């Protein structure tokens, strides 16, 4: 089954891309330092997430979604800090959080605006990451993480093309699509205006030999600060409540 | 006949020794003539190999200077320091297209230290120990960067 998965994904993406002109219109994007109660939000150096997940209880062979390459405001680094904001698709093992095994592909942005496409995966009780030139801000890109498409490997695809293939050190049983930041002082991708959300569209998951609608569970994290709207089984949007755009 | 039979093994042994000696000398000369592949002190060859990276002996000279490569490598993370730099024929068959290019391999230390992993909801970040930036030694272009933790 795995042998035929990549061509199907590419073909599917190609077909779907042809029908995406409305979705790919560039929304208003503006960096916004998030405030709360009149003050900049705390630089708490904690991880925060906003997105959706699916834990089907069986091996997950792949996940993909068309994700808006949003450019958020990223808290400048203080001493000992390396802040970033990201969005990605991920395969992980839901019950192995002693090692928290996962494999993911997406975009991230550093303070000052440097952006990258990245792949990251856990193995040998550690992790590895590769960073590549980014997709254009404001565009939509399919970020795909596959398991066993090549036997025993994770395959990472961007816009339907494989960019990286790495040895799989675990068997994934969960799919996730999230925005992420490693301090509350940064902006979660997306603004609260309806045309400024971070978008996870055309989300699909590979289960039992076939792709199906992702149908994930929305998970906004801290609802004091972050919004999340799941409008269909394949479409979720997230945003920072402190930012209009 | 008897003498011949006795001397035949001697001839064979002697010939074998000479051949082995000649082979040894040839191998030694080759080893002396071929420079060793570049290595890094900030990350092991084993850890890099797990991500598909191998560093080979440069096959042609660089046209981009070492200092220019460091500038490119640190541009995205202002304030970063270069830890070490090597020129290598970089090969990575995990990437698509396969990377096989003369590159400056710049090991950098961001001002906030090496990045941790990005973690996942409910998980804890893993600490990284190295960050390498590969800069095309012929054009000065950023190729890609790799980072992570050491395999023990």
Coordinates of N, CA and C in Angstrom, one line a residue, chain B residues 3-148:
Chain B
X3 N 63.7 -32.8 -4.2 CA 64.2 -31.5 -3.9 C 63.2 -30.4 -4.4
X4 N 62.7 -30.8 -5.6 CA 61.8 -29.9 -6.3 C 60.5 -29.8 -5.4
X5 N 60.1 -30.9 -4.9 CA 58.8 -30.9 -4.1 C 59.0 -30.1 -2.8
X6 N 60.3 -30.3 -2.3 CA 60.5 -29.5 -1.0 C 60.6 -28.0 -1.2
X7 N 61.2 -27.7 -2.4 CA 61.4 -26.2 -2.6 C 60.2 -25.5 -3.1
X8 N 59.2 -26.2 -3.6 CA 58.0 -25.6 -4.2 C 57.2 -24.8 -3.1
X9 N 57.0 -25.4 -1.9 CA 56.3 -24.5 -0.9 C 57.1 -23.3 -0.5
X10 N 58.5 -23.5 -0.5 CA 59.3 -22.3 -0.1 C 59.1 -21.2 -1.1
X11 N 59.1 -21.5 -2.4 CA 58.9 -20.5 -3.4 C 57.6 -19.8 -3.3
X12 N 56.6 -20.6 -3.0 CA 55.2 -20.1 -2.8 C 55.2 -19.1 -1.6
X13 N 55.8 -19.5 -0.5 CA 55.8 -18.7 0.7 C 56.5 -17.4 0.4
X14 N 57.7 -17.5 -0.2 CA 58.5 -16.3 -0.5 C 57.7 -15.4 -1.4
X15 N 57.2 -16.0 -2.4 CA 56.4 -15.1 -3.3 C 55.2 -14.4 -2.6
X16 N 54.6 -15.2 -1.8 CA 53.5 -14.6 -1.0 C 53.9 -13.5 -0.1
X17 N 55.0 -13.7 0.5 CA 55.5 -12.6 1.4 C 55.9 -11.3 0.6
X18 N 56.5 -11.5 -0.5 CA 56.9 -10.4 -1.3 C 55.6 -9.7 -1.8
X19 N 54.7 -10.4 -2.2 CA 53.4 -9.8 -2.7 C 52.7 -9.0 -1.6
X20 N 52.7 -9.7 -0.4 CA 52.1 -9.0 0.8 C 52.8 -7.7 1.1
X21 N 54.1 -7.8 1.1 CA 54.9 -6.6 1.4 C 54.7 -5.5 0.4
X22 N 54.6 -5.9 -0.8 CA 54.4 -4.9 -1.9 C 53.0 -4.2 -1.7
X23 N 52.1 -5.1 -1.4 CA 50.7 -4.5 -1.2 C 50.7 -3.6 -0.1
X24 N 51.3 -4.0 1.0 CA 51.4 -3.1 2.2 C 52.0 -1.8 1.9
X25 N 53.1 -1.8 1.2 CA 53.8 -0.6 0.8 C 52.9 0.3 0.0
X26 N 52.2 -0.3 -1.0 CA 51.3 0.4 -1.8 C 50.2 1.1 -1.1
X27 N 49.6 0.3 -0.1 CA 48.5 0.8 0.7 C 49.0 2.0 1.5
X28 N 50.2 1.8 2.1 CA 50.7 2.9 3.0 C 51.0 4.1 2.2
X29 N 51.5 4.0 1.0 CA 51.8 5.2 0.2 C 50.5 5.9 -0.2
X30 N 49.5 5.0 -0.5 CA 48.2 5.6 -0.9 C 47.6 6.4 0.3
X31 N 47.7 5.7 1.5 CA 47.1 6.3 2.7 C 47.9 7.7 3.0
X32 N 49.2 7.7 2.8 CA 49.9 8.9 3.1 C 49.5 10.0 2.1
X33 N 49.3 9.6 0.8 CA 49.0 10.5 -0.2 C 47.6 11.1 -0.1
X34 N 46.6 10.3 0.4 CA 45.2 10.8 0.4 C 44.9 11.5 1.8
X35 N 44.5 12.7 1.7 CA 44.2 13.4 3.0 C 43.0 12.8 3.6
X36 N 42.9 12.9 4.9 CA 41.8 12.4 5.7 C 40.6 13.3 5.5
X37 N 39.4 12.7 5.5 CA 38.2 13.5 5.3 C 38.1 14.5 6.5
X38 N 37.5 15.7 6.3 CA 37.4 16.6 7.4 C 36.4 16.1 8.5
X39 N 36.7 16.5 9.7 CA 35.9 16.2 10.8 C 35.6 17.4 11.6
X40 N 34.6 17.3 12.5 CA 34.2 18.4 13.4 C 34.4 18.0 14.8
X41 N 34.7 18.9 15.7 CA 34.8 18.6 17.1 C 33.4 18.9 17.8
X42 N 32.6 19.7 17.1 CA 31.3 20.0 17.8 C 30.2 19.0 17.6
X43 N 30.4 18.1 16.7 CA 29.4 17.0 16.5 C 30.1 15.8 15.9
X44 N 29.7 14.6 16.3 CA 30.4 13.4 15.9 C 30.0 13.0 14.4
X45 N 30.9 12.3 13.8 CA 30.6 11.8 12.5 C 29.4 10.8 12.5
X46 N 29.3 10.1 13.7 CA 28.2 9.1 13.8 C 26.8 9.9 13.8
X47 N 26.8 11.0 14.6 CA 25.5 11.7 14.7 C 25.2 12.3 13.3
X48 N 26.2 12.9 12.6 CA 25.9 13.4 11.3 C 25.4 12.3 10.3
X49 N 26.1 11.2 10.4 CA 25.7 10.1 9.5 C 24.2 9.6 9.7
X50 N 23.7 9.8 11.0 CA 22.3 9.4 11.2 C 21.4 10.3 10.5
X51 N 21.8 11.5 10.1 CA 21.0 12.4 9.3 C 21.4 12.4 7.8
X52 N 22.3 11.4 7.5 CA 22.7 11.2 6.1 C 23.9 12.0 5.7
X53 N 24.5 12.8 6.6 CA 25.6 13.7 6.2 C 26.9 13.0 6.3
X54 N 27.7 13.1 5.2 CA 29.1 12.7 5.3 C 29.9 13.8 4.7
X55 N 31.1 14.0 5.3 CA 32.0 15.1 4.8 C 33.2 14.4 4.1
X56 N 33.4 14.8 2.9 CA 34.5 14.2 2.1 C 35.6 15.3 1.9
X57 N 36.7 14.8 1.4 CA 37.8 15.6 1.1 C 37.4 16.6 -0.1
X58 N 37.7 17.9 0.0 CA 37.3 18.8 -1.0 C 38.0 18.4 -2.4
X59 N 37.2 18.4 -3.4 CA 37.7 18.0 -4.7 C 38.3 19.1 -5.5
X60 N 37.8 20.3 -5.2 CA 38.3 21.5 -5.9 C 38.4 22.7 -4.9
X61 N 39.1 23.7 -5.2 CA 39.2 24.8 -4.2 C 38.0 25.6 -4.1
X62 N 37.8 26.3 -3.0 CA 36.6 27.1 -2.8 C 36.9 28.5 -3.4
X63 N 35.8 29.1 -4.0 CA 36.0 30.4 -4.5 C 35.4 31.5 -3.6
X64 N 34.6 31.0 -2.6 CA 34.1 31.8 -1.5 C 35.0 31.7 -0.3
X65 N 35.3 32.9 0.3 CA 36.2 32.8 1.4 C 35.5 32.2 2.7
X66 N 36.3 31.8 3.6 CA 35.9 31.3 4.8 C 35.1 32.3 5.6
X67 N 35.6 33.6 5.6 CA 35.0 34.6 6.4 C 33.6 35.0 5.8
X68 N 33.5 35.0 4.4 CA 32.3 35.2 3.8 C 31.2 34.2 4.1
X69 N 31.7 32.9 4.2 CA 30.8 31.8 4.6 C 30.3 32.0 6.0
X70 N 31.1 32.4 6.9 CA 30.7 32.7 8.3 C 29.7 33.8 8.3
X71 N 29.9 34.8 7.5 CA 28.9 35.9 7.5 C 27.5 35.4 7.1
X72 N 27.5 34.6 6.1 CA 26.2 34.0 5.6 C 25.6 33.1 6.7
X73 N 26.4 32.3 7.3 CA 25.9 31.4 8.3 C 25.3 32.1 9.5
X74 N 25.9 33.2 9.9 CA 25.4 33.8 11.1 C 24.4 34.9 10.9
X75 N 24.2 35.2 9.6 CA 23.3 36.3 9.3 C 21.9 36.1 9.8
X76 N 21.4 34.9 9.8 CA 20.0 34.7 10.2 C 19.8 34.7 11.8
X77 N 20.9 34.6 12.5 CA 20.9 34.6 13.9 C 21.9 35.6 14.4
X78 N 21.6 36.9 14.4 CA 22.6 37.9 14.7 C 23.2 37.6 16.1
X79 N 24.5 37.9 16.2 CA 25.1 37.7 17.5 C 25.7 36.3 17.6
X80 N 25.4 35.4 16.6 CA 25.9 34.0 16.7 C 27.5 34.0 16.6
X81 N 28.1 33.1 17.2 CA 29.5 32.9 17.1 C 29.9 31.7 16.3
X82 N 30.9 31.8 15.5 CA 31.4 30.6 14.8 C 32.2 29.7 15.7
X83 N 31.9 28.5 15.8 CA 32.6 27.5 16.7 C 33.8 26.9 16.0
X84 N 33.5 26.5 14.7 CA 34.6 25.9 13.9 C 34.0 25.9 12.4
X85 N 35.0 25.9 11.5 CA 34.6 25.9 10.1 C 35.5 24.9 9.3
X86 N 34.9 24.1 8.5 CA 35.7 23.2 7.6 C 35.1 23.3 6.2
X87 N 36.0 23.1 5.3 CA 35.6 23.0 3.9 C 35.5 21.5 3.5
X88 N 34.4 21.1 2.9 CA 34.2 19.7 2.7 C 33.4 19.5 1.4
X89 N 33.5 18.3 0.9 CA 32.6 17.9 -0.2 C 31.5 17.2 0.6
X90 N 30.3 17.9 0.7 CA 29.2 17.5 1.6 C 28.3 16.6 0.8
X91 N 28.0 15.4 1.4 CA 27.1 14.5 0.7 C 26.0 14.2 1.7
X92 N 24.7 14.3 1.2 CA 23.6 13.9 2.1 C 22.5 13.2 1.2
X93 N 22.4 11.9 1.3 CA 21.4 11.2 0.4 C 20.1 11.1 1.1
X94 N 19.9 11.7 2.2 CA 18.6 11.7 2.8 C 17.7 12.9 2.2
X95 N 18.4 13.8 1.7 CA 17.8 15.0 1.1 C 17.4 14.7 -0.3
X96 N 16.4 15.4 -0.8 CA 15.9 15.3 -2.2 C 15.8 16.7 -2.7
X97 N 16.6 17.0 -3.8 CA 17.6 16.1 -4.5 C 18.8 15.9 -3.6
X98 N 19.5 14.7 -3.8 CA 20.6 14.4 -3.0 C 21.6 15.5 -3.1
X99 N 22.2 15.9 -1.9 CA 23.2 16.9 -1.9 C 24.6 16.3 -2.1
X100 N 25.3 16.9 -3.0 CA 26.7 16.5 -3.2 C 27.4 17.8 -3.7
X101 N 28.0 18.5 -2.8 CA 28.4 19.9 -3.1 C 29.6 20.3 -2.3
X102 N 30.5 21.1 -2.8 CA 31.6 21.7 -2.1 C 31.0 22.8 -1.2
X103 N 31.2 22.6 0.1 CA 30.5 23.6 1.0 C 31.4 23.9 2.2
X104 N 31.3 25.2 2.7 CA 31.8 25.5 4.0 C 30.8 25.0 5.0
X105 N 31.3 24.2 6.0 CA 30.5 23.7 7.0 C 30.8 24.6 8.3
X106 N 29.8 25.4 8.6 CA 30.0 26.4 9.7 C 29.2 26.0 10.9
X107 N 29.9 25.6 12.0 CA 29.3 25.3 13.2 C 29.1 26.6 14.0
X108 N 27.9 26.9 14.4 CA 27.7 28.2 15.1 C 27.0 28.0 16.4
X109 N 27.2 29.0 17.3 CA 26.6 29.0 18.6 C 25.7 30.3 18.6
X110 N 24.4 30.2 18.6 CA 23.5 31.4 18.7 C 23.7 32.0 20.1
X111 N 23.4 33.3 20.2 CA 23.6 34.0 21.5 C 22.8 33.3 22.6
X112 N 21.7 32.7 22.3 CA 20.9 32.0 23.4 C 21.3 30.6 23.6
X113 N 22.3 30.1 23.0 CA 22.7 28.7 23.0 C 22.1 27.9 21.9
X114 N 22.4 26.7 21.8 CA 21.9 25.8 20.8 C 20.4 25.6 21.0
X115 N 19.6 25.7 20.0 CA 18.2 25.5 20.1 C 17.8 24.1 20.6
X116 N 16.7 24.1 21.4 CA 16.1 22.9 21.8 C 15.2 22.4 20.6
X117 N 14.6 21.2 20.8 CA 13.6 20.8 19.8 C 12.4 21.6 20.0
X118 N 11.4 21.4 19.1 CA 10.2 22.2 19.1 C 9.1 21.5 20.0
X119 N 9.4 20.3 20.4 CA 8.5 19.6 21.3 C 7.1 19.4 20.6
X120 N 6.1 19.0 21.4 CA 4.8 18.8 20.9 C 3.9 19.0 22.1
X121 N 2.6 19.2 21.8 CA 1.7 19.4 23.0 C 1.8 18.3 24.0
X122 N 2.0 18.7 25.2 CA 2.2 17.7 26.3 C 3.6 17.1 26.5
X123 N 4.4 17.5 25.6 CA 5.8 16.9 25.6 C 6.8 17.9 26.1
X124 N 8.0 17.5 26.4 CA 9.1 18.3 26.8 C 10.1 18.4 25.7
X125 N 10.7 19.6 25.6 CA 11.7 19.8 24.5 C 13.0 19.0 24.8
X126 N 13.6 18.6 23.8 CA 14.9 17.9 23.9 C 16.0 18.9 23.6
X127 N 17.1 18.9 24.4 CA 18.2 19.9 24.2 C 19.1 19.5 23.1
X128 N 19.3 20.5 22.2 CA 20.3 20.3 21.1 C 21.7 20.6 21.6
X129 N 22.6 20.2 20.7 CA 24.1 20.4 21.1 C 24.9 20.9 20.0
X130 N 24.3 21.0 18.8 CA 25.1 21.5 17.6 C 24.2 22.2 16.6
X131 N 24.7 23.1 15.8 CA 24.0 23.7 14.8 C 25.0 24.0 13.6
X132 N 24.8 23.4 12.5 CA 25.7 23.5 11.4 C 25.0 24.2 10.2
X133 N 25.6 25.1 9.6 CA 25.1 25.8 8.4 C 26.0 25.4 7.2
X134 N 25.4 25.0 6.2 CA 26.2 24.6 5.0 C 26.1 25.7 4.0
X135 N 27.2 26.3 3.6 CA 27.2 27.4 2.7 C 28.0 27.0 1.4
X136 N 27.4 27.2 0.3 CA 28.0 26.8 -1.0 C 29.3 27.5 -1.2
X137 N 30.4 26.7 -1.4 CA 31.7 27.3 -1.4 C 32.0 27.9 -2.8
X138 N 31.2 27.7 -3.7 CA 31.4 28.3 -5.1 C 30.5 29.6 -5.3
X139 N 29.4 29.6 -4.6 CA 28.4 30.8 -4.9 C 28.2 31.6 -3.6
X140 N 28.5 31.0 -2.4 CA 28.2 31.7 -1.2 C 26.7 31.6 -0.7
X141 N 26.0 30.8 -1.4 CA 24.5 30.7 -1.1 C 24.3 29.7 0.1
X142 N 23.3 30.1 0.9 CA 22.9 29.2 2.0 C 22.3 27.9 1.3
X143 N 22.8 26.7 1.8 CA 22.3 25.5 1.2 C 21.2 24.9 2.2
X144 N 21.6 24.6 3.4 CA 20.6 24.3 4.4 C 21.4 24.2 5.7
X145 N 20.6 24.1 6.8 CA 21.2 24.0 8.1 C 20.7 22.7 8.8
X146 N 21.5 22.2 9.7 CA 21.1 21.0 10.5 C 21.5 21.2 11.9
X147 N 20.6 20.7 12.8 CA 20.9 20.8 14.2 C 20.2 19.7 15.0
X148 N 20.6 19.5 16.2 CA 20.0 18.5 17.0 C 20.9 18.1 18.2

